[in-house]
Amino acid sequence: MSSQNPSMPRARIGRRPGAESTRQAVLQAARARFAGDGFAATTIRRIATDAGVDPSQVMQFFGSKDELFATVMAIPPSALHRFDTAFEGPGEHLGERVVRAYLEAWEGPAEESEPLMAMLRGAIVNQHANTQLRDFIQSRLTHGMHGRGDEAILRAGLAAAMLVGIITSQRIIGVPALVATDKETLVRTIGPAIQQLLAGDR
Amino acid sequence: MSSQNPSMPRARIGRRPGAESTRQAVLQAARARFAGDGFAATTIRRIATDAGVDPSQVMQFFGSKDELFATVMAIPPSALHRFDTAFEGPGEHLGERVVRAYLEAWEGPAEESEPLMAMLRGAIVNQHANTQLRDFIQSRLTHGMHGRGDEAILRAGLAAAMLVGIITSQRIIGVPALVATDKETLVRTIGPAIQQLLAGDR
DNA sequence: GGCACTTCTCAACAAGTGTTGAGTTATTCG
DNA sequence: CGAATAACTCAACACTTGTTGAGAAGTGCC
């Protein structure tokens, strides 16, 4: 009716956001806390304090703790790309490539690794995280196994479960032997086992 | 000073425990809840209701929620025996034996599987559980690798981490492909990979 | 019976949580 | 300027949690 198109986002009216975009600061603080302390141990008040913001503003921006967590947990496209490309290319060193993709995804920059860590830490206590991790294990590796039968899907799922177990043991449980070992040694040691599991030969 | 030896447990004096030994009922209810709902989601009040007992009595018996959890989480000797014996015998089918030992430990009777499940579910949020799972992964498989060098210990830890990952994916995350597969198929599929990881050959 | 001892009951506390609503301040448009 | 709009602040609510303390009730020993 007016001169403005209602389907377009309204022009920014009203008070402008504070220094350095508060919303971004909250999201960043939430990501770090959820990744480091888990869903249950992380409080809205703590996130607000970290971001230098009032707790009620966190709610105003994200609606609820669950919605904020869901936003944080969204797997960034760059991480998905890592897993997808690991399956492309020759099958010879497939195992090592997949192992490396996993390990690197969890040690990458914060914007990429923290959502994955938050998902892992939250999977036991939060419904969203549980579903997301389930789909991640079931479909991510499966993606490279299209049209190769049920056994191939099972083997891919098993490999994913194993790698998630290794990440968990290293970064959450803190098993000394895994913490002390560098990435390339892990790749060299685990790679062949995953390779054989995915290929199905002996 | 008296006619009673103070180093011996005092003879039972006072009011006798209620029907079916209340303490046992509480312990059983706690085990089931901690294993099924995890540490954080389990409340003293809920355990007390399940056991048909007043919440304050749970505290009187076990001191605190943490102590009750620690009691529940104690790995039963029969489960430890499972893992120990898996390493004895010929190295030929070592992989399959170890895999089977893990899978069976988590699907055994409640007194054996629930403490393990409680440990797994609590490892992210509870300090005791975290430490216990860490020691479990680090030392249980290590136990069969004595005196074979650091690489053997690393390989054993990696295998344990992988198997814990598979149990977690199947029984906590609920990955469809793993839930739908029977135990022997899993043993046959994973066994060779674990075998190769433990042996270190290719 | 009287005493010591244990089990059990009841009600409450202190702390922390997510969440809400009203009110204040800043910014842009007419 | 003044109205509209958004960002921000403050204080409180409703609820759940682990935990506590005082007392009632049962049971064996003198």
Coordinates of C-alpha atoms (C1' of nucleotides) in Angstrom, one line a residue:
Chain A
M1 CA 0.0 0.0 0.0
S2 CA 2.8 2.4 0.9
S3 CA 5.8 3.2 -1.1
Q4 CA 7.7 0.4 0.6
N5 CA 7.7 -3.1 -0.5
P6 CA 6.5 -5.3 2.4
S7 CA 8.4 -8.4 1.3
M8 CA 11.7 -6.6 1.7
P9 CA 13.3 -6.5 5.2
R10 CA 12.3 -3.2 6.8
A11 CA 14.8 -0.5 6.7
R12 CA 16.7 -0.2 10.0
I13 CA 14.8 2.1 12.2
G14 CA 15.2 2.8 15.9
R15 CA 18.2 2.6 18.2
R16 CA 21.3 1.2 16.7
P17 CA 23.0 -1.8 18.2
G18 CA 25.8 -1.1 20.7
A19 CA 29.5 -1.4 20.1
E20 CA 30.6 -4.2 17.8
S21 CA 27.1 -5.7 17.4
T22 CA 25.9 -7.1 20.7
R23 CA 24.2 -10.0 19.1
Q24 CA 27.5 -11.3 17.6
A25 CA 29.2 -11.0 21.0
V26 CA 26.4 -13.1 22.6
L27 CA 26.6 -15.7 20.0
Q28 CA 30.4 -15.9 20.3
A29 CA 30.3 -16.2 24.1
A30 CA 27.5 -18.8 23.9
R31 CA 29.5 -20.9 21.4
A32 CA 32.6 -20.9 23.6
R33 CA 30.6 -21.8 26.8
F34 CA 28.5 -24.5 25.2
A35 CA 31.6 -26.0 23.6
G36 CA 33.6 -25.8 26.8
D37 CA 31.1 -26.5 29.6
G38 CA 28.3 -28.4 27.8
F39 CA 24.6 -27.5 27.6
A40 CA 23.5 -28.2 31.2
A41 CA 26.4 -26.5 32.9
T42 CA 26.1 -23.4 30.8
T43 CA 23.8 -20.7 32.1
I44 CA 22.2 -17.7 30.4
R45 CA 23.6 -15.5 33.1
R46 CA 27.1 -16.7 32.5
I47 CA 26.9 -16.1 28.7
A48 CA 25.5 -12.7 29.4
T49 CA 28.3 -11.8 31.7
D50 CA 30.9 -13.1 29.2
A51 CA 29.4 -10.9 26.5
G52 CA 29.0 -7.9 28.8
V53 CA 25.3 -7.9 28.4
D54 CA 22.1 -8.2 30.5
P55 CA 20.7 -11.8 30.7
S56 CA 17.3 -10.6 29.5
Q57 CA 18.8 -9.4 26.3
V58 CA 20.0 -12.8 25.5
M59 CA 16.4 -14.0 25.7
Q60 CA 15.2 -11.1 23.6
F61 CA 17.6 -11.9 20.8
F62 CA 17.3 -15.7 20.8
G63 CA 14.0 -16.5 22.5
S64 CA 15.2 -19.3 24.8
K65 CA 18.2 -21.2 25.9
D66 CA 17.3 -24.1 23.6
E67 CA 17.0 -21.8 20.6
L68 CA 20.3 -20.1 21.4
F69 CA 21.9 -23.6 21.6
A70 CA 20.3 -24.7 18.3
T71 CA 21.8 -21.5 16.7
V72 CA 25.2 -22.2 18.2
M73 CA 25.1 -25.8 17.2
A74 CA 24.4 -25.3 13.5
I75 CA 27.2 -27.0 11.7
P76 CA 29.0 -24.5 9.5
P77 CA 29.1 -25.2 5.8
S78 CA 32.9 -25.1 5.8
A79 CA 32.9 -28.1 8.2
L80 CA 30.5 -30.0 6.0
H81 CA 32.7 -29.3 3.1
R82 CA 35.6 -30.9 4.9
F83 CA 33.7 -34.2 5.3
D84 CA 32.3 -34.2 1.8
T85 CA 35.6 -33.7 0.0
A86 CA 37.3 -36.4 2.1
F87 CA 35.3 -39.0 0.2
E88 CA 36.2 -37.6 -3.3
G89 CA 39.3 -38.9 -5.0
P90 CA 41.0 -42.3 -5.1
G91 CA 40.0 -45.0 -2.7
E92 CA 43.6 -45.9 -1.9
H93 CA 44.1 -43.6 1.0
L94 CA 40.5 -43.0 1.8
G95 CA 40.9 -44.1 5.4
E96 CA 43.6 -41.7 6.2
R97 CA 41.8 -38.8 4.4
V98 CA 38.6 -39.4 6.4
V99 CA 40.5 -39.6 9.7
R100 CA 42.4 -36.4 8.9
A101 CA 39.1 -34.7 8.0
Y102 CA 37.6 -35.5 11.4
L103 CA 40.6 -34.6 13.5
E104 CA 41.1 -31.3 11.6
A105 CA 37.4 -30.3 11.9
W106 CA 37.6 -30.5 15.7
E107 CA 40.9 -28.5 15.9
G108 CA 40.1 -25.8 13.4
P109 CA 39.2 -22.2 14.2
A110 CA 36.6 -21.5 16.8
E111 CA 33.7 -20.7 14.4
E112 CA 34.1 -24.2 12.9
S113 CA 35.2 -26.4 15.8
E114 CA 33.1 -25.0 18.6
P115 CA 29.7 -25.9 17.1
L116 CA 30.9 -29.5 16.6
M117 CA 32.1 -29.6 20.2
A118 CA 28.9 -28.2 21.5
M119 CA 27.0 -30.8 19.6
L120 CA 29.2 -33.6 21.0
R121 CA 29.0 -32.3 24.6
G122 CA 25.2 -31.7 24.4
A123 CA 24.2 -34.9 22.7
I124 CA 23.6 -36.7 26.0
V125 CA 21.5 -34.1 27.7
N126 CA 19.8 -32.1 24.9
Q127 CA 17.3 -33.4 22.4
H128 CA 18.4 -31.2 19.6
A129 CA 22.0 -32.1 20.0
N130 CA 21.2 -35.8 20.1
T131 CA 19.2 -35.7 16.9
Q132 CA 21.8 -33.6 15.2
L133 CA 24.6 -35.9 16.1
R134 CA 22.6 -38.9 15.1
D135 CA 21.9 -37.5 11.7
F136 CA 25.5 -36.4 11.4
I137 CA 26.8 -39.9 12.0
Q138 CA 24.2 -41.6 9.9
S139 CA 24.2 -39.4 6.9
R140 CA 27.5 -37.6 6.6
L141 CA 29.7 -40.5 5.9
T142 CA 26.7 -42.2 4.2
H143 CA 26.8 -39.4 1.7
G144 CA 29.9 -40.8 0.1
M145 CA 28.5 -44.3 0.0
H146 CA 25.4 -43.7 -2.1
G147 CA 24.1 -46.7 -3.9
R148 CA 26.5 -49.3 -2.5
G149 CA 24.1 -51.2 -0.4
D150 CA 23.2 -51.6 3.3
E151 CA 26.5 -53.1 4.3
A152 CA 28.4 -50.1 2.9
I153 CA 26.1 -47.8 4.9
L154 CA 26.7 -49.8 8.1
R155 CA 30.4 -49.7 7.6
A156 CA 30.3 -46.0 7.1
G157 CA 28.3 -45.5 10.2
L158 CA 30.6 -47.7 12.2
A159 CA 33.6 -45.7 11.0
A160 CA 31.9 -42.4 12.0
A161 CA 31.0 -43.8 15.4
M162 CA 34.6 -44.9 15.9
L163 CA 36.0 -41.5 14.9
V164 CA 33.5 -39.7 17.2
G165 CA 34.7 -42.0 20.0
I166 CA 38.3 -41.0 19.4
I167 CA 37.5 -37.3 19.3
T168 CA 35.5 -37.7 22.5
S169 CA 38.2 -39.7 24.3
Q170 CA 40.8 -37.2 23.3
R171 CA 39.1 -33.9 23.8
I172 CA 36.4 -34.6 26.5
I173 CA 37.5 -37.6 28.4
G174 CA 41.1 -36.6 28.2
V175 CA 42.7 -40.0 27.9
P176 CA 46.4 -39.3 28.3
A177 CA 47.7 -41.6 25.6
L178 CA 45.5 -39.9 23.0
V179 CA 46.1 -36.3 24.3
A180 CA 49.8 -36.8 24.0
T181 CA 49.8 -38.1 20.4
D182 CA 50.1 -35.7 17.5
K183 CA 47.7 -35.6 14.6
E184 CA 49.8 -37.2 11.9
T185 CA 50.7 -40.2 14.1
L186 CA 47.0 -40.7 14.8
V187 CA 46.2 -40.6 11.1
R188 CA 48.9 -43.1 10.4
T189 CA 47.8 -45.4 13.1
I190 CA 44.0 -45.3 12.7
G191 CA 43.9 -44.7 9.0
P192 CA 44.5 -48.3 7.9
A193 CA 41.9 -49.6 10.3
I194 CA 39.3 -47.2 9.0
Q195 CA 40.4 -48.0 5.4
Q196 CA 39.8 -51.7 6.0
L197 CA 36.5 -51.1 7.7
L198 CA 35.2 -48.9 4.8
A199 CA 36.6 -51.2 2.1
G200 CA 35.4 -54.4 3.7
D201 CA 38.3 -56.5 2.5
R202 CA 40.8 -58.4 4.6
Chain B
M1 CA 37.1 -52.0 77.8
S2 CA 33.8 -53.8 77.6
S3 CA 33.3 -57.4 76.7
Q4 CA 32.8 -56.4 73.1
N5 CA 35.7 -56.2 70.6
P6 CA 35.6 -52.6 69.1
S7 CA 37.3 -53.7 65.9
M8 CA 34.4 -55.9 65.0
P9 CA 31.3 -54.5 63.4
R10 CA 28.7 -53.8 66.0
A11 CA 25.9 -56.3 66.4
R12 CA 22.7 -55.1 64.8
I13 CA 20.9 -53.0 67.3
G14 CA 17.9 -50.7 66.8
R15 CA 15.1 -50.6 64.4
R16 CA 15.4 -53.1 61.6
P17 CA 15.2 -52.0 58.0
G18 CA 11.9 -52.0 56.2
A19 CA 10.6 -54.4 53.7
E20 CA 13.1 -55.8 51.2
S21 CA 16.0 -53.7 52.6
T22 CA 15.3 -50.1 51.7
R23 CA 18.9 -49.4 51.0
Q24 CA 19.0 -52.0 48.3
A25 CA 15.8 -50.6 46.7
V26 CA 17.3 -47.1 46.6
L27 CA 20.5 -48.4 45.0
Q28 CA 18.6 -50.3 42.4
A29 CA 16.4 -47.3 41.5
A30 CA 19.4 -45.0 41.4
R31 CA 21.2 -47.4 39.1
A32 CA 18.4 -47.5 36.7
R33 CA 17.8 -43.8 36.6
F34 CA 21.5 -42.8 36.3
A35 CA 21.9 -45.3 33.5
G36 CA 18.7 -44.3 31.7
D37 CA 18.5 -40.5 32.3
G38 CA 22.1 -39.5 33.0
F39 CA 23.5 -37.8 36.1
A40 CA 22.2 -34.3 35.6
A41 CA 18.6 -35.3 34.6
T42 CA 18.3 -37.7 37.6
T43 CA 17.0 -36.1 40.8
I44 CA 17.2 -37.4 44.3
R45 CA 13.4 -37.0 44.6
R46 CA 12.8 -39.1 41.5
I47 CA 15.0 -41.9 42.8
A48 CA 13.2 -41.7 46.2
T49 CA 9.8 -41.9 44.5
D50 CA 10.9 -44.9 42.4
A51 CA 12.1 -46.7 45.5
G52 CA 9.1 -45.7 47.5
V53 CA 11.1 -43.8 50.1
D54 CA 11.5 -40.4 51.5
P55 CA 14.2 -38.2 49.7
S56 CA 15.9 -37.4 53.0
Q57 CA 16.5 -41.1 53.5
V58 CA 18.5 -41.3 50.3
M59 CA 20.7 -38.6 51.8
Q60 CA 21.0 -40.4 55.1
F61 CA 22.1 -43.6 53.5
F62 CA 24.5 -42.2 50.9
G63 CA 25.4 -38.8 52.1
S64 CA 25.1 -36.8 48.8
K65 CA 24.0 -37.2 45.2
D66 CA 27.6 -37.5 44.2
E67 CA 28.4 -40.2 46.6
L68 CA 25.3 -42.2 45.6
F69 CA 26.4 -41.8 42.0
A70 CA 29.9 -43.0 42.8
T71 CA 28.5 -46.0 44.5
V72 CA 26.2 -46.8 41.5
M73 CA 29.1 -46.3 39.1
A74 CA 31.4 -48.8 40.7
I75 CA 32.3 -51.2 37.9
P76 CA 31.3 -54.7 39.1
P77 CA 34.1 -57.3 39.2
S78 CA 32.2 -59.5 36.8
A79 CA 32.4 -56.8 34.1
L80 CA 36.1 -56.3 34.8
H81 CA 36.6 -60.0 34.4
R82 CA 35.0 -59.9 31.0
F83 CA 37.5 -57.4 29.7
D84 CA 40.5 -59.2 31.3
T85 CA 39.8 -62.6 29.9
A86 CA 39.2 -61.2 26.4
F87 CA 42.9 -60.7 26.1
E88 CA 44.0 -64.1 27.2
G89 CA 44.3 -66.8 24.6
P90 CA 45.6 -66.8 21.1
G91 CA 46.1 -63.6 19.2
E92 CA 44.5 -64.8 16.1
H93 CA 40.9 -63.7 16.9
L94 CA 41.9 -61.1 19.5
G95 CA 39.9 -58.4 17.7
E96 CA 36.7 -60.2 17.6
R97 CA 37.0 -61.3 21.2
V98 CA 37.6 -57.8 22.4
V99 CA 34.7 -56.4 20.4
R100 CA 32.4 -59.1 21.7
A101 CA 33.5 -58.5 25.3
Y102 CA 32.6 -54.8 25.0
L103 CA 29.2 -55.4 23.3
E104 CA 28.2 -58.1 25.8
A105 CA 29.2 -56.0 28.8
W106 CA 26.8 -53.3 27.9
E107 CA 23.9 -55.6 27.2
G108 CA 24.3 -57.9 30.2
P109 CA 22.1 -58.0 33.3
A110 CA 21.2 -54.7 34.9
E111 CA 23.7 -55.1 37.8
E112 CA 26.5 -55.3 35.3
S113 CA 25.5 -53.0 32.4
E114 CA 23.8 -50.2 34.2
P115 CA 26.9 -49.1 36.1
L116 CA 28.8 -49.0 32.8
M117 CA 26.0 -47.0 31.2
A118 CA 25.8 -44.6 34.1
M119 CA 29.6 -44.0 33.7
L120 CA 29.2 -43.4 30.0
R121 CA 26.2 -41.0 30.4
G122 CA 27.8 -39.2 33.3
A123 CA 31.3 -38.8 31.9
I124 CA 30.6 -35.4 30.3
V125 CA 29.0 -33.7 33.2
N126 CA 30.4 -35.4 36.3
Q127 CA 33.9 -35.4 37.5
H128 CA 33.9 -38.8 39.0
A129 CA 32.5 -40.4 35.9
N130 CA 34.9 -38.6 33.7
T131 CA 37.9 -39.8 35.7
Q132 CA 36.6 -43.3 35.9
L133 CA 36.0 -43.5 32.2
R134 CA 39.4 -42.1 31.5
D135 CA 41.1 -44.7 33.7
F136 CA 38.9 -47.3 32.2
I137 CA 39.9 -46.5 28.6
Q138 CA 43.6 -46.0 29.5
S139 CA 44.2 -48.9 31.7
R140 CA 41.7 -51.6 30.9
L141 CA 42.9 -52.5 27.5
T142 CA 46.4 -51.5 28.5
H143 CA 46.3 -54.2 31.0
G144 CA 46.6 -56.8 28.3
M145 CA 49.5 -54.9 26.7
H146 CA 52.0 -54.9 29.5
G147 CA 55.6 -54.4 28.5
R148 CA 55.0 -54.0 24.8
G149 CA 56.0 -50.4 24.5
D150 CA 54.3 -47.0 24.1
E151 CA 52.9 -47.8 20.6
A152 CA 51.1 -50.8 21.9
I153 CA 49.5 -48.8 24.7
L154 CA 48.5 -46.1 22.2
R155 CA 46.9 -48.7 19.9
A156 CA 45.1 -50.3 22.8
G157 CA 43.7 -46.9 23.9
L158 CA 42.6 -46.1 20.4
A159 CA 40.8 -49.4 20.2
A160 CA 39.0 -48.8 23.5
A161 CA 38.1 -45.3 22.4
M162 CA 36.6 -46.6 19.2
L163 CA 34.6 -49.3 20.9
V164 CA 33.3 -46.8 23.4
G165 CA 32.3 -44.6 20.5
I166 CA 30.4 -47.5 19.0
I167 CA 28.5 -48.3 22.2
T168 CA 27.7 -44.6 22.6
S169 CA 26.4 -44.3 19.1
Q170 CA 24.3 -47.4 19.4
R171 CA 22.8 -47.0 22.9
I172 CA 22.8 -43.3 23.6
I173 CA 22.8 -41.5 20.3
G174 CA 20.7 -44.2 18.7
V175 CA 22.1 -44.2 15.2
P176 CA 19.6 -46.3 13.2
A177 CA 22.1 -48.3 11.2
L178 CA 23.8 -49.5 14.5
V179 CA 20.6 -50.1 16.4
A180 CA 19.3 -52.3 13.7
T181 CA 22.4 -54.5 13.4
D182 CA 22.7 -57.7 15.6
K183 CA 25.7 -58.3 17.8
E184 CA 27.4 -61.0 15.8
T185 CA 27.3 -59.0 12.6
L186 CA 28.9 -56.1 14.4
V187 CA 31.6 -58.4 15.8
R188 CA 32.3 -59.8 12.3
T189 CA 32.4 -56.3 10.8
I190 CA 34.4 -54.5 13.4
G191 CA 36.6 -57.3 14.6
P192 CA 39.1 -57.3 11.8
A193 CA 39.6 -53.5 12.1
I194 CA 40.3 -53.8 15.8
Q195 CA 42.5 -56.8 15.2
Q196 CA 44.6 -54.9 12.7
L197 CA 44.8 -51.8 15.0
L198 CA 45.9 -53.9 17.9
A199 CA 48.4 -56.0 15.9
G200 CA 49.8 -53.0 14.0
D201 CA 50.4 -55.0 10.8
R202 CA 48.9 -54.3 7.4
Chain C
dG1 C1' 9.7 -51.4 81.5
dG2 C1' 13.6 -48.3 80.3
dC3 C1' 17.4 -47.2 77.4
dA4 C1' 20.2 -47.0 73.2
dC5 C1' 20.1 -47.2 68.7
dT6 C1' 18.4 -47.2 64.1
dT7 C1' 15.0 -46.2 60.5
dC8 C1' 11.8 -43.4 58.8
dT9 C1' 8.7 -38.8 58.2
dC10 C1' 7.8 -34.1 57.5
dA11 C1' 8.6 -29.6 56.5
dA12 C1' 11.4 -26.3 55.3
dC13 C1' 15.7 -23.7 53.6
dA14 C1' 19.1 -21.5 50.6
dA15 C1' 20.6 -21.3 46.2
dG16 C1' 20.3 -21.2 41.4
dT17 C1' 17.7 -21.5 37.1
dG18 C1' 15.1 -19.9 32.8
dT19 C1' 12.0 -16.5 31.9
dT20 C1' 9.0 -12.2 31.9
dG21 C1' 7.4 -7.5 32.0
dA22 C1' 7.7 -2.8 32.7
dG23 C1' 10.3 1.0 32.1
dT24 C1' 14.6 3.8 30.2
dT25 C1' 17.6 5.4 26.7
dA26 C1' 19.2 6.1 22.1
dT27 C1' 18.3 6.7 17.1
dT28 C1' 15.9 7.6 12.7
dC29 C1' 12.0 9.4 10.1
dG30 C1' 8.3 12.7 9.1
Chain D
dC1 C1' 10.9 18.9 17.5
dG2 C1' 8.1 14.7 18.3
dA3 C1' 6.6 10.2 17.3
dA4 C1' 7.9 5.6 16.3
dT5 C1' 11.0 2.0 16.8
dA6 C1' 14.6 -0.7 18.5
dA7 C1' 18.3 -1.6 22.1
dC8 C1' 19.0 -1.9 26.6
dT9 C1' 18.3 -2.1 32.1
dC10 C1' 16.3 -3.6 36.4
dA11 C1' 13.9 -6.3 39.4
dA12 C1' 11.3 -9.8 40.2
dC13 C1' 8.6 -14.3 39.6
dA14 C1' 7.9 -19.3 39.6
dC15 C1' 10.0 -23.3 39.9
dT16 C1' 13.3 -27.0 40.9
dT17 C1' 17.2 -28.6 43.1
dG18 C1' 20.2 -30.7 46.8
dT19 C1' 20.4 -30.7 51.5
dT20 C1' 19.2 -30.2 56.5
dG21 C1' 17.3 -30.7 61.2
dA22 C1' 14.0 -32.0 64.4
dG23 C1' 11.1 -35.3 65.8
dA24 C1' 8.2 -39.9 65.6
dA25 C1' 8.3 -44.8 65.5
dG26 C1' 10.1 -49.3 65.6
dT27 C1' 13.5 -52.9 67.8
dG28 C1' 16.8 -55.3 70.6
dC29 C1' 19.5 -55.4 75.2
dC30 C1' 19.7 -54.5 80.2

